CSV table of C-alpha atoms in Angstrom, one decimal:
chain,number,residue,atom,x,y,z
A,4,MET,CA,72.1,130.9,116.4
A,5,TYR,CA,70.5,131.0,113.1
A,6,ASN,CA,71.3,135.1,112.7
A,7,HIS,CA,74.9,134.2,114.5
A,8,ILE,CA,75.7,131.4,111.9
A,9,LEU,CA,73.6,133.7,108.5
A,10,SER,CA,76.5,136.3,109.7
A,11,SER,CA,79.9,134.2,110.5
A,12,ARG,CA,82.5,133.6,107.9
A,13,LEU,CA,83.8,130.6,108.6
A,14,ILE,CA,82.8,128.5,111.6
A,15,GLY,CA,84.5,125.6,113.6
A,16,VAL,CA,82.4,123.0,115.3
A,17,PHE,CA,84.3,121.4,118.1
A,18,THR,CA,83.5,118.2,120.4
A,19,HIS,CA,84.9,116.7,123.8
A,20,ILE,CA,87.7,114.4,123.1
A,21,ASN,CA,87.2,110.6,122.6
A,22,PRO,CA,84.5,111.5,120.6
A,23,ASP,CA,81.6,108.9,120.9
A,24,GLY,CA,78.3,109.0,119.1
A,25,ASP,CA,76.7,111.7,120.1
A,26,ALA,CA,79.6,113.9,120.0
A,27,LEU,CA,80.2,112.8,116.4
A,28,GLY,CA,76.4,112.5,115.9
A,29,SER,CA,75.8,116.1,116.5
A,30,SER,CA,79.1,117.6,114.9
A,31,LEU,CA,78.3,115.7,111.5
A,32,GLY,CA,74.1,117.1,112.1
A,33,LEU,CA,75.7,120.4,112.3
A,34,ALA,CA,78.0,120.1,109.5
A,35,GLY,CA,74.9,119.0,107.2
A,36,TYR,CA,73.1,121.7,108.2
A,37,LEU,CA,76.0,123.8,107.0
A,38,GLU,CA,76.5,121.9,103.8
A,39,GLN,CA,72.8,122.6,103.4
A,40,ILE,CA,72.7,126.8,103.5
A,41,GLY,CA,76.2,126.8,101.9
A,42,LYS,CA,78.1,128.0,105.2
A,43,ASP,CA,81.8,127.5,105.0
A,44,TYR,CA,82.9,125.5,108.5
A,45,PHE,CA,85.8,123.0,109.7
A,46,ILE,CA,84.7,120.0,112.4
A,47,PHE,CA,88.0,119.8,114.8
A,48,LEU,CA,88.1,116.7,116.7
A,49,PRO,CA,90.5,116.5,119.5
A,50,SER,CA,91.3,113.1,118.9
A,51,GLU,CA,90.0,110.3,116.8
A,52,PRO,CA,86.9,108.3,116.7
A,53,GLY,CA,86.6,104.8,117.0
A,54,GLU,CA,86.4,102.6,114.3
A,55,ALA,CA,83.0,101.4,115.5
A,56,LEU,CA,81.8,104.7,114.2
A,57,SER,CA,84.0,105.3,111.4
A,58,PHE,CA,80.6,104.8,109.3
A,59,MET,CA,79.3,108.1,110.6
A,60,ILE,CA,81.7,110.3,108.3
A,61,PRO,CA,80.8,110.2,104.6
A,62,ALA,CA,83.5,110.6,102.5
A,63,GLU,CA,82.3,113.6,100.4
A,64,ILE,CA,83.0,115.7,103.9
A,65,ARG,CA,86.2,114.1,105.3
A,66,HIS,CA,88.1,117.1,103.9
A,67,LYS,CA,86.0,119.4,106.3
A,68,ILE,CA,87.2,117.4,109.7
A,69,MET,CA,90.6,118.2,111.1
A,70,VAL,CA,91.5,115.7,113.9
A,71,TRP,CA,94.4,116.4,116.2
A,72,GLY,CA,96.7,114.0,116.2
A,73,THR,CA,96.6,113.2,112.6
A,74,ASP,CA,96.4,116.4,110.6
A,75,SER,CA,98.9,119.2,110.5
A,76,PRO,CA,98.8,120.6,114.1
A,77,GLU,CA,100.3,124.1,112.5
A,78,GLU,CA,97.3,123.5,109.7
A,79,ILE,CA,94.6,123.3,112.6
A,80,VAL,CA,95.9,126.0,114.1
A,81,SER,CA,95.5,128.6,111.6
A,82,ARG,CA,92.3,127.5,111.0
A,83,VAL,CA,91.0,127.7,113.6
A,84,LYS,CA,92.1,131.4,114.4
A,85,SER,CA,90.5,132.0,111.4
A,86,CYS,CA,87.0,130.9,112.8
A,87,ASP,CA,85.0,134.1,113.2
A,88,LEU,CA,82.2,131.7,114.5
A,89,MET,CA,82.8,128.3,117.3
A,90,ILE,CA,79.8,126.0,117.9
A,91,CYS,CA,81.2,123.3,120.4
A,92,LEU,CA,78.8,120.4,121.2
A,93,ASP,CA,78.5,117.7,123.8
A,94,PHE,CA,81.2,119.2,126.5
A,95,ASN,CA,80.5,122.1,129.2
A,96,GLN,CA,83.6,123.1,130.0
A,97,PRO,CA,86.9,123.8,127.4
A,98,SER,CA,88.8,121.5,128.8
A,99,ARG,CA,86.8,118.4,127.5
A,100,SER,CA,87.7,119.5,124.4
A,101,GLY,CA,91.5,118.2,124.7
A,102,GLU,CA,94.0,120.3,122.8
A,103,PHE,CA,91.9,122.6,121.6
A,104,SER,CA,90.8,123.8,124.7
A,105,GLN,CA,92.9,127.0,125.6
A,106,GLN,CA,92.1,128.0,121.6
A,107,ILE,CA,88.6,127.9,122.2
A,108,ILE,CA,89.3,130.4,125.8
A,109,ASP,CA,91.6,132.5,123.6
A,110,SER,CA,89.8,133.0,120.8
A,111,ALA,CA,88.1,136.3,120.2
A,112,ALA,CA,85.6,134.5,118.0
A,113,THR,CA,81.4,134.2,119.0
A,114,LYS,CA,80.7,131.2,120.9
A,115,ILE,CA,77.9,129.1,121.1
A,116,LEU,CA,77.8,126.1,123.6
A,117,VAL,CA,74.8,123.3,122.9
A,118,ASP,CA,75.2,120.2,125.4
A,119,HIS,CA,73.2,118.1,127.5
A,120,HIS,CA,75.3,118.0,130.7
A,121,VAL,CA,74.8,119.8,134.2
A,122,GLY,CA,77.0,122.7,135.2
A,123,PRO,CA,77.9,124.3,131.9
A,124,ASP,CA,80.7,127.0,131.7
A,125,THR,CA,79.3,130.4,131.5
A,126,GLU,CA,82.2,132.2,131.5
A,127,HIS,CA,84.0,131.6,128.0
A,128,PHE,CA,80.5,131.0,125.8
A,129,ASN,CA,78.2,134.1,124.3
A,130,LEU,CA,75.3,132.0,124.1
A,131,ILE,CA,74.4,128.9,125.8
A,132,TYR,CA,71.9,126.0,124.8
A,133,SER,CA,72.0,123.8,127.7
A,134,LYS,CA,69.1,121.0,128.7
A,135,PRO,CA,70.6,118.4,131.0
A,136,GLU,CA,66.8,116.5,130.7
A,137,ALA,CA,67.7,116.0,127.1
A,138,SER,CA,68.7,112.5,126.6
A,139,SER,CA,71.4,114.0,124.3
A,140,THR,CA,73.2,116.8,122.6
A,141,CYS,CA,71.9,115.4,119.3
A,142,GLU,CA,68.3,115.7,120.5
A,143,LEU,CA,68.8,119.3,121.7
A,144,LEU,CA,70.8,120.1,118.2
A,145,TYR,CA,67.4,118.5,116.4
A,146,SER,CA,65.4,121.0,118.4
A,147,LEU,CA,67.2,124.0,117.4
A,148,LEU,CA,67.6,123.0,113.9
A,149,MET,CA,63.6,122.3,114.1
A,150,ASP,CA,63.5,126.1,114.9
A,151,MET,CA,65.6,127.6,111.8
A,152,PRO,CA,63.4,129.7,110.1
A,153,ASP,CA,64.5,127.7,106.7
A,154,ILE,CA,63.6,124.3,108.6
A,155,ASN,CA,60.1,125.5,110.1
A,156,SER,CA,59.3,122.2,112.4
A,157,ASP,CA,59.5,119.7,109.2
A,158,ALA,CA,62.5,117.1,109.4
A,159,SER,CA,62.2,116.6,105.8
A,160,LYS,CA,63.9,119.9,105.2
A,161,LEU,CA,67.0,118.7,107.0
A,162,SER,CA,69.6,116.9,105.0
A,163,THR,CA,70.1,113.1,104.9
A,164,LEU,CA,73.6,113.3,106.4
A,165,THR,CA,71.9,115.5,109.6
A,166,ARG,CA,69.2,113.0,109.8
A,167,GLU,CA,71.0,109.9,109.9
A,168,SER,CA,73.5,111.6,112.0
A,169,LEU,CA,71.0,113.0,114.9
A,170,LEU,CA,69.5,110.1,115.2
A,171,THR,CA,72.5,107.7,115.1
A,172,GLY,CA,73.8,109.9,117.8
A,173,MET,CA,70.8,109.8,119.9
A,174,THR,CA,70.4,106.0,119.5
A,175,THR,CA,73.9,105.4,121.0
A,176,ASP,CA,73.6,107.9,123.8
A,177,THR,CA,70.4,106.4,125.1
A,178,ASN,CA,72.0,103.0,124.3
A,179,ASN,CA,69.1,102.2,121.8
A,180,PHE,CA,66.0,103.9,123.9
A,181,ALA,CA,67.2,102.0,127.5
A,182,ASN,CA,67.8,104.9,129.2
A,183,SER,CA,67.9,108.7,129.4
A,184,THR,CA,64.9,109.3,127.1
A,185,ASN,CA,61.7,111.3,127.8
A,186,PRO,CA,58.6,112.1,125.4
A,187,GLN,CA,60.6,114.6,123.1
A,188,THR,CA,63.3,112.0,122.8
A,189,PHE,CA,60.6,109.2,120.9
A,190,ILE,CA,58.8,112.2,119.1
A,191,MET,CA,62.6,113.2,117.4
A,192,ALA,CA,62.8,109.6,116.5
A,193,SER,CA,59.6,109.4,114.9
A,194,ARG,CA,60.0,112.6,112.6
A,195,LEU,CA,63.3,111.4,111.8
A,196,ILE,CA,62.2,108.6,110.8
A,197,GLU,CA,58.6,109.8,109.1
A,198,ALA,CA,61.2,112.1,106.6
A,199,GLY,CA,63.0,108.9,105.6
A,200,THR,CA,65.4,108.1,107.8
A,201,ASP,CA,66.7,104.5,107.5
A,202,ARG,CA,67.1,103.3,111.2
A,203,ASP,CA,67.2,99.6,110.3
A,204,LYS,CA,70.7,100.8,108.5
A,205,ILE,CA,71.6,102.8,111.2
A,206,LEU,CA,71.0,99.8,113.7
A,207,ASP,CA,72.9,97.3,111.2
A,208,LYS,CA,76.0,99.9,111.3
A,209,LEU,CA,76.1,100.0,115.4
A,210,TYR,CA,75.2,96.8,116.5
A,211,PHE,CA,75.7,94.2,114.2
A,212,SER,CA,78.9,94.9,112.3
A,213,TYR,CA,81.2,94.4,115.0
A,214,PRO,CA,84.5,92.7,114.3
A,215,LEU,CA,85.3,89.4,115.8
A,216,ARG,CA,88.0,90.5,118.0
A,217,ARG,CA,85.0,93.4,120.1
A,218,ILE,CA,82.6,90.0,120.5
A,219,LYS,CA,85.4,87.8,121.4
A,220,ALA,CA,86.9,90.2,123.8
A,221,GLN,CA,83.2,91.0,125.7
A,222,ALA,CA,83.4,87.5,125.9
A,223,TYR,CA,86.7,86.9,127.9
A,224,ILE,CA,85.8,90.3,129.9
A,225,MET,CA,82.9,89.4,131.3
A,226,ASP,CA,83.6,86.1,132.2
A,227,LYS,CA,87.2,86.9,133.6
A,228,LEU,CA,87.5,90.2,134.5
A,229,LEU,CA,84.0,91.0,136.0
A,230,LYS,CA,83.4,91.4,139.8
A,231,ILE,CA,80.4,91.9,141.9
A,232,THR,CA,80.5,93.7,144.9
A,233,ASP,CA,78.1,92.4,148.0
A,234,GLU,CA,76.4,96.3,147.5
A,235,GLY,CA,75.6,95.3,144.0
A,236,VAL,CA,78.2,96.6,141.9
A,237,ALA,CA,79.6,95.1,139.0
A,238,TYR,CA,83.3,96.6,138.0
A,239,ILE,CA,85.7,95.7,135.3
A,240,ILE,CA,89.1,96.8,135.1
A,241,VAL,CA,90.9,96.7,131.7
A,242,ASP,CA,94.2,97.3,132.3
A,243,ARG,CA,97.2,97.9,129.6
A,244,ARG,CA,98.6,93.9,129.3
A,245,THR,CA,94.9,93.0,129.2
A,246,ARG,CA,94.1,95.5,126.2
A,247,LYS,CA,97.2,94.2,124.4
A,248,LYS,CA,96.4,90.3,124.7
A,249,LEU,CA,92.9,91.4,123.8
A,250,GLY,CA,93.8,94.0,120.6
A,251,LEU,CA,91.3,96.6,121.9
A,252,GLN,CA,91.4,99.4,119.9
A,253,GLU,CA,89.7,102.7,120.4
A,254,GLY,CA,85.7,102.0,120.8
A,255,ASP,CA,86.0,98.5,120.6
A,256,SER,CA,84.3,97.8,124.6
A,257,GLU,CA,82.2,100.9,123.7
A,258,GLY,CA,79.1,99.7,125.8
A,259,PHE,CA,80.8,96.9,127.8
A,260,VAL,CA,79.7,99.1,130.6
A,261,ASN,CA,75.9,98.7,130.4
A,262,VAL,CA,76.0,94.6,130.0
A,263,PRO,CA,76.1,93.8,133.9
A,264,LEU,CA,73.3,95.8,134.0
A,265,SER,CA,71.3,93.2,132.7
A,266,ILE,CA,71.7,90.7,135.9
A,267,ALA,CA,69.3,91.3,138.8
A,268,GLN,CA,71.5,91.6,141.6
A,269,VAL,CA,73.9,94.5,139.8
A,270,ARG,CA,72.7,98.3,140.1
A,271,MET,CA,75.6,99.7,139.2
A,272,SER,CA,78.3,98.8,136.8
A,273,ILE,CA,81.8,100.7,136.7
A,274,MET,CA,84.4,100.1,134.1
A,275,LEU,CA,87.9,101.4,134.0
A,276,ARG,CA,90.3,101.4,131.2
A,277,VAL,CA,93.9,102.4,130.9
A,278,GLU,CA,94.7,104.2,128.7
A,279,PRO,CA,97.5,102.2,126.4
A,280,ASP,CA,100.1,105.4,125.9
A,281,SER,CA,99.3,107.7,129.4
A,282,GLN,CA,98.6,107.1,133.0
A,283,LYS,CA,95.0,108.1,132.3
A,284,VAL,CA,92.2,106.2,133.2
A,285,ARG,CA,88.9,106.4,131.5
A,286,VAL,CA,85.5,105.6,133.9
A,287,SER,CA,82.3,105.1,132.9
A,288,ILE,CA,79.2,104.5,134.8
A,289,ARG,CA,76.0,103.5,134.4
A,290,SER,CA,73.3,102.8,137.4
A,291,LYS,CA,69.7,101.6,137.5
A,292,LYS,CA,66.7,103.8,139.2
A,293,GLY,CA,66.8,104.9,142.1
A,294,ILE,CA,71.2,104.8,142.3
A,295,SER,CA,73.2,108.1,141.2
A,296,ALA,CA,76.2,107.0,138.8
A,297,ARG,CA,76.5,111.0,138.5
A,298,ASN,CA,77.2,111.0,141.9
A,299,MET,CA,79.5,108.0,142.0
A,300,ALA,CA,81.5,109.9,139.4
A,301,MET,CA,81.5,113.6,141.2
A,302,GLN,CA,82.9,112.0,144.5
A,303,TYR,CA,85.3,109.2,143.4
A,304,PHE,CA,86.3,109.7,139.6
A,305,ASN,CA,86.8,113.4,139.3
A,306,GLY,CA,83.4,113.5,136.9
A,307,GLY,CA,80.0,114.1,136.2
A,308,GLY,CA,77.1,113.3,134.0
A,309,HIS,CA,73.7,112.2,133.9
A,310,GLU,CA,71.9,110.4,137.1
A,311,GLN,CA,71.9,107.3,135.4
A,312,ALA,CA,75.0,107.5,132.9
A,313,SER,CA,78.3,109.4,134.1
A,314,GLY,CA,82.1,108.9,133.7
A,315,GLY,CA,85.1,110.5,135.1
A,316,ARG,CA,89.1,109.7,134.7
A,317,LEU,CA,92.0,108.7,137.7
A,318,THR,CA,95.4,109.5,136.9
A,319,ILE,CA,97.7,106.7,137.5
A,320,GLY,CA,100.5,108.6,140.0
A,321,LYS,CA,97.8,110.3,141.3
A,322,GLU,CA,94.7,109.3,143.3
A,323,ILE,CA,96.3,105.7,142.7
A,324,ARG,CA,99.6,104.9,142.9
A,325,SER,CA,99.9,102.1,140.6
A,326,GLN,CA,97.3,99.9,138.2
A,327,LYS,CA,97.6,97.1,140.9
A,328,GLU,CA,96.0,99.4,143.1
A,329,LEU,CA,93.0,100.0,141.2
A,330,ALA,CA,90.3,97.6,142.5
A,331,THR,CA,91.3,98.2,145.9
A,332,TYR,CA,90.3,101.9,144.9
A,333,VAL,CA,87.2,101.3,143.5
A,334,GLU,CA,86.0,98.8,146.3
A,335,ASN,CA,86.9,101.3,149.1
A,336,CYS,CA,84.7,104.0,146.9
A,337,ILE,CA,81.8,101.5,146.4
A,338,HIS,CA,81.8,100.3,150.1
A,339,THR,CA,82.2,104.1,150.8
A,340,PHE,CA,79.4,104.7,148.6
A,341,PHE,CA,76.8,103.3,149.9
A,342,LYS,CA,77.5,103.1,153.2
A,343,GLU,CA,76.3,106.9,153.0
A,344,GLN,CA,73.4,106.1,150.8
């Protein structure tokens, strides 16, 4: 990877649609390293990150980030075509990159994939770093950067942007070390903190700086919308009407799916969010050890992910006829899944 970066002229950094903390953290972490060694690059985001993660983007590199639907499509396409190296982070298939999918596939640039999801696409990438047992793409990228000759396993040689971004992304993807961790996860955190990374500042931004509407929305959702089945599965459906009523913005409900797992009888938690301007339904699934969120996502929600943290997507008019049928669909899936277990 090091030689590919050094020999490149313009590097395109890509991640998945609706970028979460790990997607943004790995993209910015890599950007910090590219800035450090003087390489030209652009980060291409298929959609705007949520307000809750906006603190991660420093003003001085905002001009290096191009967002589909926000910036000029013609300029974006022109920049993408100019890239001679593409580094794709936190997705295992080009289709997860939204509007950039076909551009990645069609490009003659060298393509590197760095990801921790199961089943990486081996057809469209020249070099693949895939490690499903890693807590996050940030953890995997950290190990790759530590192997760079100029870093030589010394975290203090990483820029502040890289260190803060990687620690932030890993923290969000493990739900603050609550799931998907391994010994390397804690070693990474320890070394980044030892190198001077301010974890308290990160935690304050991530968990103690919410807008009031999020707290009110969480209280309403847990009180009015949370259902628990006989199998010990909690599910929440946030439809368009509820989104509008609560004034939910992109990213406001991030992490809500984890909350029901604190209930003793709950073994799995499923949250469905109907997107405001489309027929798509985003699905997040979390589970306690011994119950496969991944299998649930793969079998019933066109998705996948990790054993205890997965996601998927439904389409109104395809898997279900209307929003009104979501609850029935989810309960049928739950009953069938646990009966087969």
